[in-house]
């Protein structure tokens, strides 16, 4: 069974940095797509960044070069380094993976089926 566990969230002031981690178990991250999504209060879940199967990183426009997604297949860990944080980045951040298995929660992003999710980690940015 695939399990994703996020950590690294917290409260920072605008302009600060945080590094989120997502450790996968029961799943090999090598050659698989993984992503970070986020959900702000009262809003839907939106993509932040993801890795394709061939290792290409893609970011949503609002990232504007402030975030870096890193995947360490040896450690089965996905990271999101977030710098120059803004209050608008306040949200619960979720790690997602493409496993190909059954799921009650499936989100497609550029044709990639993300079907495994972590429990989320809260990021709060104050002005």
Short mmCIF file of C-alpha atoms in Angstrom, two decimals:
data_model
loop_
_atom_site.label_atom_id
_atom_site.label_comp_id
_atom_site.label_asym_id
_atom_site.label_seq_id
_atom_site.Cartn_x
_atom_site.Cartn_y
_atom_site.Cartn_z
CA UNK A 1 0.00 0.00 0.00
CA UNK A 2 1.32 3.41 -1.00
CA UNK A 3 1.78 5.88 1.79
CA UNK A 4 2.92 9.49 1.44
CA UNK A 5 3.87 11.51 4.51
CA UNK A 6 4.53 15.24 4.28
CA UNK A 7 6.42 17.38 6.75
CA UNK A 8 8.15 20.73 6.93
CA UNK A 9 5.19 23.09 7.01
CA UNK A 10 4.98 25.94 9.48
CA UNK A 11 4.47 29.65 9.96
CA UNK A 12 6.82 32.19 8.45
CA UNK A 13 6.80 35.87 7.60
CA UNK A 14 6.56 37.11 4.04
CA UNK A 15 9.88 36.73 2.29
CA UNK A 16 10.82 33.69 4.35
CA UNK A 17 11.56 30.13 3.27
CA UNK A 18 10.34 26.63 4.02
CA UNK A 19 11.32 23.21 2.70
CA UNK A 20 8.59 20.61 2.50
CA UNK A 21 9.35 16.90 2.40
CA UNK A 22 7.26 13.94 1.31
CA UNK A 23 8.46 10.44 2.10
CA UNK A 24 6.94 7.59 0.12
CA UNK A 25 6.61 4.04 1.38
CA UNK A 26 5.28 0.98 -0.42
CA UNK A 27 6.16 2.74 -3.67
CA UNK A 28 9.17 3.24 -5.87
CA UNK A 29 9.45 6.86 -6.96
CA UNK A 30 11.90 6.08 -9.74
CA UNK A 31 10.37 6.69 -13.16
CA UNK A 32 7.11 7.89 -11.65
CA UNK A 33 5.48 11.29 -11.65
CA UNK A 34 5.08 13.07 -8.35
CA UNK A 35 3.71 16.48 -7.53
CA UNK A 36 2.91 19.11 -4.97
CA UNK A 37 -0.59 20.55 -4.78
CA UNK A 38 -2.04 23.07 -2.39
CA UNK A 39 -5.44 24.10 -1.10
CA UNK A 40 -6.09 27.49 0.42
CA UNK A 41 -9.07 28.10 2.73
CA UNK A 42 -12.28 28.24 0.71
CA UNK A 43 -10.51 27.35 -2.52
CA UNK A 44 -10.09 24.24 -4.60
CA UNK A 45 -6.95 22.17 -4.79
CA UNK A 46 -4.40 23.48 -7.30
CA UNK A 47 -1.16 22.19 -8.64
CA UNK A 48 2.12 23.81 -7.62
CA UNK A 49 4.85 21.76 -9.29
CA UNK A 50 5.42 18.24 -10.56
CA UNK A 51 8.01 15.90 -11.99
CA UNK A 52 7.23 13.92 -15.13
CA UNK A 53 8.30 10.29 -15.44
CA UNK A 54 11.39 11.36 -17.37
CA UNK A 55 12.44 13.85 -14.71
CA UNK A 56 11.20 17.11 -16.20
CA UNK A 57 10.04 19.66 -13.63
CA UNK A 58 7.01 21.82 -14.32
CA UNK A 59 5.74 24.74 -12.27
CA UNK A 60 2.55 26.72 -12.21
CA UNK A 61 2.92 30.32 -13.27
CA UNK A 62 2.30 31.74 -9.80
CA UNK A 63 5.53 30.11 -8.59
CA UNK A 64 7.49 32.72 -10.57
CA UNK A 65 10.85 31.03 -9.90
CA UNK A 66 10.43 31.06 -6.12
CA UNK A 67 10.00 27.29 -5.59
CA UNK A 68 12.15 24.31 -6.52
CA UNK A 69 10.86 20.75 -6.68
CA UNK A 70 13.41 18.01 -6.00
CA UNK A 71 12.98 14.26 -6.17
CA UNK A 72 15.43 11.90 -4.49
CA UNK A 73 14.61 8.42 -5.75
CA UNK A 74 17.22 6.78 -3.53
CA UNK A 75 15.46 8.18 -0.47
CA UNK A 76 11.97 7.95 -2.05
CA UNK A 77 11.48 11.55 -1.05
CA UNK A 78 9.98 14.53 -2.84
CA UNK A 79 10.90 18.02 -1.69
CA UNK A 80 9.60 21.50 -2.31
CA UNK A 81 11.98 24.31 -1.49
CA UNK A 82 9.93 27.48 -1.15
CA UNK A 83 11.64 30.87 -1.03
CA UNK A 84 10.33 34.43 -1.08
CA UNK A 85 7.05 33.25 0.37
CA UNK A 86 3.98 35.46 0.12
CA UNK A 87 0.79 35.55 2.18
CA UNK A 88 -0.99 34.22 -0.93
CA UNK A 89 1.04 31.00 -0.54
CA UNK A 90 -0.83 30.20 2.68
CA UNK A 91 -2.44 26.79 2.17
CA UNK A 92 -2.32 23.13 3.04
CA UNK A 93 0.30 21.54 0.79
CA UNK A 94 -0.22 17.98 -0.43
CA UNK A 95 2.17 15.52 -1.97
CA UNK A 96 0.73 13.38 -4.77
CA UNK A 97 1.97 10.42 -6.75
CA UNK A 98 1.07 8.56 -9.91
CA UNK A 99 0.67 4.92 -8.91
CA UNK A 100 -1.84 3.59 -11.41
CA UNK A 101 -3.86 2.06 -8.60
CA UNK A 102 -7.49 2.52 -7.59
CA UNK A 103 -8.27 5.74 -5.80
CA UNK A 104 -11.19 7.80 -4.55
CA UNK A 105 -9.29 11.00 -5.25
CA UNK A 106 -7.85 11.40 -8.72
CA UNK A 107 -6.56 14.62 -10.22
CA UNK A 108 -5.21 14.97 -13.74
CA UNK A 109 -2.47 17.46 -14.52
CA UNK A 110 -1.18 17.64 -18.09
CA UNK A 111 -2.56 14.17 -18.63
CA UNK A 112 -0.87 12.66 -15.60
CA UNK A 113 -3.18 10.79 -13.24
CA UNK A 114 -2.27 11.56 -9.64
CA UNK A 115 -4.05 9.03 -7.45
CA UNK A 116 -2.17 8.79 -4.14
CA UNK A 117 -2.11 11.62 -1.63
CA UNK A 118 -0.50 12.53 1.65
CA UNK A 119 -2.35 14.00 4.59
CA UNK A 120 -1.07 17.53 3.93
CA UNK A 121 1.11 20.00 5.78
CA UNK A 122 0.03 23.53 6.69
CA UNK A 123 1.99 26.53 5.43
CA UNK A 124 1.08 29.93 6.83
CA UNK A 125 2.73 33.12 5.61
CA UNK A 126 2.09 36.34 7.47
CA UNK A 127 2.60 39.84 6.13
#
